[in-house]
Amino acid sequence: MKLILGIESSCDETGVALYHIGRGLLAHALHTQAALHGEYGGVVPELASRDHIRRVLPLIRTVAQQAGHTLQDIDAIAYTQGPGLSGALLVGASVACALAYALGIPALPVHHMEGHLLSPLLSDPAPEFPFIALLVSGGHTQLMRVDGVGQYALLGETVDDAAGEAFDKSAKLLGLGYPGGPELARLAVRGRPGRFRLPRPMLHSGDLDFSFSGLKTAVLTLVRHHTLDQHGTVDEQIKADIAHATQEAIVDVLAGKALAALKQTGLERLVVAGGVGANRQLRARLDEAASECNFRVFYPDLEFCTDNGAMIAFAGALRLQQHELKRDYRFDVKPRWDLQEISCESP
Ligand code: KG4
Ligand code: ZN
């Protein structure tokens, strides 16, 4: 059991990869649907499913070719079973299970957030266990204590919006394109520090939970206050200033809580994963804190921060070594699924 095909289709990216136990990641390919959903300002689930159908088989052929393998060389297929959009998940799950059945090899359901969580282990140097994971994506904001593969203890999470959602919703209020996080981050570079100050919700709540839903209201108030005409136009410099203040508020809260988690547990390694982990300001802030406070911080390569097939193939490969594999090709998907549910007892 050495060569694992990974298929990711939980939202608006079709990701496929081939991971070899021993040789590492051999090939990966991604198709992003950003342009498809852009004109609607957010993901349209039905369009997402249809596009996954169009992309997944050509992507599988591409990675097999890039890696110099045929489908017959594959030993197991890992696919994202959840959480995510049910129609989109069904595409990846049905293709994975049908292909595995045809090839007579096992199909392996993977939790999308476990893929994100383990993705920094694809980099060199890889973090050793145990570590604190700050999981920051479009749907999740969580702090986990990770003692090993499958040993995940939730320390805190958002009580409302996720950090990625806060970026996306604020970006929309500023009239930026979809997905909003990277757009807002780009605009923030031109913002004047200190021009506006937004609230840091729950930063001093004493626990490791987050809340971001109030931030969009604060951004909306600023946007309204600085609207120039009836079309909702805001001065470009003011827009950049608001983007800067929004990013600062989100980064302050994420970094503050991550540091609190390290302090509370006494651990010295922090892993950051998920789309928001690509944010340069967040990385700069955590790097600075790491050198001041004597901990190490690990990130996935930028291309593996947002959704991708490599993290699914890799998580599948790590799980393969732990589980007895059944050649059972019935499948279901889990649009809502807590990472806690797949956690086994800590040693
Ligand atoms: O992990 P991901 O690709 O998908 C989910 O599992 O949700 O995360 C997507 C989220 C989006 O909210 C997107 O705006 C955000 O990650 N994101 C960023 C950046 N790149 C992606 N947010 C802030 N700065 C970035 N550079
Ligand atoms: Zn994701």
XYZ file of N, CA, C and O in Angstrom, residues 51-163:
452
model
N -19.499 21.771 -11.842
C -18.128 22.009 -12.294
C -17.179 20.904 -11.806
O -16.283 20.494 -12.534
N -17.396 20.417 -10.564
C -16.565 19.294 -10.090
C -16.691 18.104 -11.043
O -15.705 17.442 -11.345
N -17.927 17.855 -11.507
C -18.141 16.718 -12.429
C -17.276 16.889 -13.674
O -16.638 15.954 -14.141
N -17.265 18.129 -14.205
C -16.473 18.376 -15.426
C -14.978 18.221 -15.197
O -14.256 17.790 -16.079
N -14.503 18.594 -14.010
C -13.045 18.711 -13.808
C -12.366 17.463 -13.267
O -11.177 17.263 -13.503
N -13.087 16.665 -12.485
C -12.368 15.692 -11.666
C -11.616 14.632 -12.485
O -10.438 14.360 -12.217
N -12.261 14.057 -13.511
C -11.563 12.998 -14.268
C -10.357 13.537 -15.048
O -9.272 12.941 -14.985
N -10.510 14.687 -15.771
C -9.308 15.224 -16.427
C -8.170 15.514 -15.436
O -7.003 15.275 -15.750
N -8.510 15.989 -14.231
C -7.448 16.273 -13.248
C -6.758 14.983 -12.800
O -5.544 14.951 -12.589
N -7.543 13.912 -12.653
C -6.948 12.625 -12.253
C -5.964 12.168 -13.336
O -4.842 11.740 -13.043
N -6.384 12.303 -14.599
C -5.477 11.927 -15.711
C -4.208 12.769 -15.678
O -3.108 12.268 -15.843
N -4.373 14.066 -15.441
C -3.212 14.978 -15.410
C -2.206 14.567 -14.339
O -1.010 14.464 -14.618
N -2.678 14.326 -13.109
C -1.703 14.001 -12.045
C -1.053 12.643 -12.292
O 0.146 12.467 -12.032
N -1.826 11.685 -12.829
C -1.235 10.366 -13.114
C -0.109 10.523 -14.131
O 0.994 9.991 -13.960
N -0.389 11.324 -15.169
C 0.605 11.563 -16.209
C 1.847 12.268 -15.640
O 2.976 11.847 -15.890
N 1.583 13.332 -14.857
C 2.708 14.084 -14.266
C 3.587 13.196 -13.400
O 4.806 13.356 -13.362
N 2.953 12.257 -12.693
C 3.715 11.401 -11.777
C 4.319 10.198 -12.509
O 5.071 9.425 -11.916
N 3.952 10.025 -13.787
C 4.470 8.884 -14.555
C 3.870 7.558 -14.111
O 4.532 6.526 -14.115
N 2.589 7.609 -13.701
C 1.909 6.381 -13.270
C 0.631 6.161 -14.077
O 0.103 7.103 -14.665
N 0.141 4.934 -14.054
C -1.178 4.673 -14.637
C -2.143 4.457 -13.467
O -1.711 4.266 -12.324
N -3.438 4.470 -13.750
C -4.425 4.279 -12.682
C -4.220 2.926 -11.993
O -4.470 2.788 -10.793
N -3.734 1.929 -12.766
C -3.547 0.583 -12.205
C -2.460 0.554 -11.116
O -2.409 -0.383 -10.311
N -1.604 1.568 -11.095
C -0.542 1.604 -10.065
C -1.061 2.065 -8.701
O -0.387 1.904 -7.686
N -2.259 2.678 -8.689
C -2.765 3.283 -7.440
C -3.198 2.194 -6.451
O -3.848 1.216 -6.838
N -2.824 2.374 -5.168
C -3.138 1.362 -4.153
C -4.381 1.692 -3.327
O -4.979 0.808 -2.716
N -4.733 2.972 -3.218
C -5.925 3.367 -2.448
C -6.350 4.776 -2.882
O -5.525 5.546 -3.376
N -7.631 5.071 -2.686
C -8.127 6.409 -3.057
C -8.736 7.079 -1.835
O -9.669 6.556 -1.214
N -8.184 8.242 -1.469
C -8.721 9.024 -0.351
C -9.576 10.149 -0.916
O -9.207 10.764 -1.913
N -10.718 10.405 -0.281
C -11.586 11.487 -0.764
C -12.171 12.240 0.431
O -12.296 11.692 1.525
N -12.528 13.495 0.210
C -13.136 14.301 1.271
C -14.585 13.868 1.468
O -15.402 14.000 0.559
N -14.887 13.376 2.668
C -16.260 12.936 2.951
C -17.085 14.072 3.570
O -18.300 14.049 3.552
N -16.417 15.085 4.118
C -17.099 16.218 4.737
C -16.111 16.961 5.589
O -14.955 16.526 5.686
N -16.465 18.059 6.241
C -17.690 18.812 5.995
C -17.571 19.620 4.706
O -16.483 19.791 4.188
N -18.717 20.109 4.219
C -18.708 20.882 2.982
C -20.092 20.895 2.355
O -21.089 20.560 3.003
N -20.159 21.249 1.089
C -21.436 21.293 0.367
C -21.794 19.879 -0.064
O -20.960 19.187 -0.675
N -23.029 19.441 0.224
C -23.328 18.027 0.005
C -23.196 17.615 -1.456
O -22.622 16.565 -1.760
N -23.707 18.421 -2.382
C -23.615 18.059 -3.802
C -22.165 17.973 -4.261
O -21.780 17.042 -4.988
N -21.371 18.922 -3.836
C -19.954 18.953 -4.219
C -19.220 17.739 -3.642
O -18.447 17.071 -4.339
N -19.506 17.423 -2.375
C -18.882 16.259 -1.736
C -19.264 14.968 -2.459
O -18.439 14.066 -2.638
N -20.543 14.898 -2.870
C -21.027 13.673 -3.536
C -20.261 13.374 -4.820
O -20.042 12.211 -5.153
N -19.848 14.424 -5.517
C -19.103 14.209 -6.769
C -17.782 13.496 -6.464
O -17.466 12.450 -7.037
N -17.016 14.050 -5.511
C -15.718 13.449 -5.170
C -15.890 12.042 -4.613
O -15.149 11.120 -4.974
N -16.887 11.870 -3.725
C -17.095 10.571 -3.082
C -17.499 9.508 -4.099
O -16.995 8.382 -4.081
N -18.403 9.863 -5.026
C -18.877 8.854 -5.979
C -17.787 8.495 -6.979
O -17.610 7.315 -7.315
N -17.017 9.482 -7.421
C -15.924 9.187 -8.357
C -14.870 8.325 -7.663
O -14.393 7.324 -8.221
N -14.524 8.688 -6.423
C -13.500 7.931 -5.679
C -13.944 6.475 -5.485
O -13.174 5.540 -5.726
N -15.196 6.294 -5.059
C -15.654 4.936 -4.747
C -15.846 4.108 -6.018
O -15.544 2.906 -6.036
N -16.324 4.744 -7.097
C -16.510 4.011 -8.355
C -15.158 3.581 -8.924
O -14.988 2.427 -9.351
N -14.197 4.489 -8.864
C -12.867 4.180 -9.395
C -12.184 3.103 -8.539
O -11.553 2.176 -9.068
N -12.347 3.220 -7.227
C -11.748 2.227 -6.328
C -12.365 0.849 -6.583
O -11.658 -0.167 -6.614
N -13.664 0.821 -6.802
C -14.356 -0.449 -7.098
C -13.826 -1.046 -8.396
O -13.502 -2.238 -8.475
N -13.707 -0.195 -9.420
C -13.237 -0.674 -10.724
C -11.807 -1.206 -10.624
O -11.456 -2.180 -11.301
N -10.996 -0.580 -9.771
C -9.583 -0.989 -9.661
C -9.392 -2.082 -8.593
O -8.293 -2.620 -8.449
N -10.444 -2.329 -7.797
C -10.351 -3.338 -6.738
C -9.439 -2.912 -5.593
O -8.750 -3.738 -4.985
N -9.450 -1.614 -5.297
C -8.600 -1.094 -4.212
C -9.475 -0.375 -3.174
O -10.613 -0.020 -3.478
N -8.964 -0.147 -1.962
C -9.803 0.513 -0.950
C -10.047 1.997 -1.222
O -9.195 2.667 -1.806
N -11.230 2.457 -0.783
C -11.552 3.889 -0.809
C -11.550 4.361 0.643
O -12.043 3.666 1.528
N -10.990 5.549 0.862
C -10.772 6.021 2.226
C -11.403 7.389 2.458
O -10.933 8.397 1.916
N -12.476 7.473 3.266
C -13.063 8.795 3.532
C -12.165 9.633 4.449
O -11.637 9.118 5.430
N -11.991 10.906 4.112
C -11.125 11.784 4.911
C -11.922 13.004 5.369
O -12.773 13.509 4.638
N -11.657 13.466 6.598
C -12.271 14.690 7.122
C -11.483 15.879 6.560
O -10.258 15.948 6.722
N -12.202 16.800 5.924
C -11.554 17.946 5.278
C -10.636 18.719 6.242
O -9.515 19.104 5.883
N -11.109 18.931 7.477
C -10.314 19.726 8.425
C -9.099 18.940 8.925
O -8.095 19.530 9.294
N -9.197 17.611 8.922
C -8.007 16.825 9.269
C -6.955 16.994 8.169
O -5.752 17.074 8.441
N -7.437 17.092 6.923
C -6.522 17.363 5.805
C -5.785 18.675 6.039
O -4.561 18.741 5.981
N -6.547 19.741 6.363
C -5.920 21.045 6.641
C -4.936 20.925 7.810
O -3.807 21.406 7.746
N -5.415 20.293 8.882
C -4.638 20.219 10.116
C -3.288 19.520 9.919
O -2.279 19.901 10.511
N -3.279 18.480 9.085
C -2.038 17.721 8.883
C -1.180 18.288 7.747
O -0.027 17.872 7.579
N -1.730 19.256 6.981
C -1.009 19.744 5.797
C 0.375 20.349 6.101
O 1.282 20.208 5.277
N 0.613 20.972 7.270
C 1.966 21.480 7.532
C 3.009 20.351 7.628
O 4.200 20.590 7.482
N 2.548 19.112 7.850
C 3.479 17.987 7.922
C 4.044 17.617 6.543
O 4.982 16.821 6.439
N 3.448 18.202 5.492
C 3.973 17.988 4.137
C 5.227 18.833 3.895
O 5.976 18.598 2.963
N 5.416 19.865 4.750
C 6.545 20.786 4.554
C 7.788 20.284 5.275
O 7.724 19.393 6.116
N 8.901 20.912 4.950
C 10.151 20.577 5.592
C 10.729 21.855 6.220
O 10.921 22.827 5.486
N 10.965 21.953 7.535
C 10.803 20.893 8.509
C 9.334 20.712 8.903
O 8.584 21.686 8.937
N 8.977 19.468 9.201
C 7.608 19.191 9.644
C 7.567 19.284 11.167
O 8.538 18.927 11.825
N 6.462 19.785 11.726
C 6.370 19.849 13.192
C 6.239 18.458 13.808
O 5.634 17.566 13.212
N 6.816 18.295 14.987
C 6.611 17.043 15.721
C 5.370 17.189 16.598
O 5.011 18.301 16.976
N 4.744 16.079 16.958
C 3.637 16.095 17.926
C 4.236 16.222 19.316
O 5.367 15.792 19.523
N 3.558 16.780 20.299
C 2.256 17.441 20.192
C 2.425 18.892 19.753
O 3.486 19.475 19.912
N 1.335 19.451 19.214
C 1.352 20.876 18.879
C -0.049 21.468 19.001
O -1.027 20.733 19.135
N -0.086 22.802 18.986
C -1.369 23.506 18.932
C -1.649 23.804 17.465
O -0.756 24.258 16.748
N -2.860 23.526 17.016
C -3.231 23.866 15.643
C -4.244 24.998 15.655
O -5.255 24.927 16.362
N -3.930 26.040 14.905
C -4.896 27.121 14.675
C -5.479 26.866 13.289
O -4.799 27.012 12.281
N -6.743 26.424 13.277
C -7.399 26.081 12.006
C -8.283 27.247 11.591
O -9.265 27.558 12.270
N -7.911 27.875 10.493
C -8.631 29.093 10.094
C -9.018 29.020 8.617
O -8.186 29.216 7.739
N -10.293 28.712 8.371
C -10.731 28.586 6.979
C -12.009 29.396 6.785
O -12.385 30.207 7.626
N -12.683 29.142 5.655
C -13.909 29.874 5.368
C -15.062 29.451 6.270
O -15.998 30.214 6.497
N -15.011 28.234 6.798
C -16.114 27.739 7.616
C -15.722 27.441 9.057
O -16.579 27.161 9.889
N -14.429 27.436 9.362
C -13.966 27.029 10.690
C -12.947 27.999 11.279
O -12.113 28.532 10.554
N -13.033 28.193 12.575
C -11.959 28.863 13.323
C -11.848 28.104 14.626
O -12.729 28.188 15.488
N -10.788 27.311 14.746
C -10.659 26.434 15.912
C -9.227 26.397 16.415
O -8.285 26.527 15.629
N -9.087 26.194 17.716
C -7.784 25.885 18.303
C -7.843 24.454 18.810
O -8.769 24.094 19.546
N -6.897 23.639 18.374
C -6.888 22.224 18.737
C -5.568 21.874 19.407
O -4.520 22.395 19.008
N -5.635 20.965 20.354
C -4.408 20.344 20.832
C -4.266 19.039 20.044
O -5.191 18.228 20.009
N -3.135 18.864 19.386
C -2.931 17.682 18.531
C -1.801 16.847 19.116
O -0.652 17.293 19.169
N -2.126 15.624 19.566
C -1.108 14.760 20.170
C -0.603 13.696 19.211
O 0.346 12.979 19.520
N -1.252 13.571 18.068
C -0.850 12.583 17.077
C -1.925 12.514 16.017
O -2.947 13.224 16.123
N -1.725 11.669 15.000
C -2.755 11.524 13.969
C -4.004 10.936 14.624
O -3.945 9.894 15.269
N -5.114 11.655 14.513
C -6.367 11.167 15.110
C -6.528 11.542 16.577
O -7.507 11.162 17.199
N -5.587 12.293 17.135
C -5.712 12.685 18.546
C -5.868 14.198 18.637
O -4.890 14.939 18.749
N -7.132 14.610 18.562
C -7.437 16.030 18.474
C -8.365 16.448 19.611
O -9.445 15.888 19.761
N -7.943 17.433 20.398
C -8.800 17.947 21.477
C -9.106 19.411 21.187
O -8.190 20.227 21.031
N -10.394 19.695 21.117
C -10.816 21.074 20.833
C -10.599 21.952 22.064
O -11.098 21.656 23.137
N -9.863 23.056 21.883
C -9.612 23.978 22.998
C -10.528 25.193 22.931
O -10.869 25.787 23.946
N -10.891 25.575 21.726
C -11.762 26.736 21.561
C -12.141 26.878 20.102
O -11.464 26.350 19.220
N -13.261 27.593 19.851
C -13.683 27.794 18.457
C -14.580 29.014 18.372
O -14.983 29.580 19.389
N -14.922 29.389 17.162
C -15.765 30.569 17.014
C -17.193 30.253 17.453
O -17.686 29.146 17.233
N -17.802 31.251 18.088
C -19.188 31.056 18.509
C -20.146 31.524 17.405
O -21.347 31.316 17.489
N -19.609 32.175 16.372
C -20.476 32.616 15.258
C -19.732 32.484 13.927
O -19.549 31.384 13.436
N -19.292 33.595 13.332
C -18.631 33.524 12.023
C -17.197 33.001 12.141
O -16.541 33.185 13.161
N -16.729 32.394 11.054
C -15.324 31.979 10.988
C -14.474 33.179 10.555
O -15.001 34.161 10.006
N -13.150 33.092 10.791
C -12.253 34.196 10.427
C -12.311 34.456 8.910
O -12.346 35.607 8.471
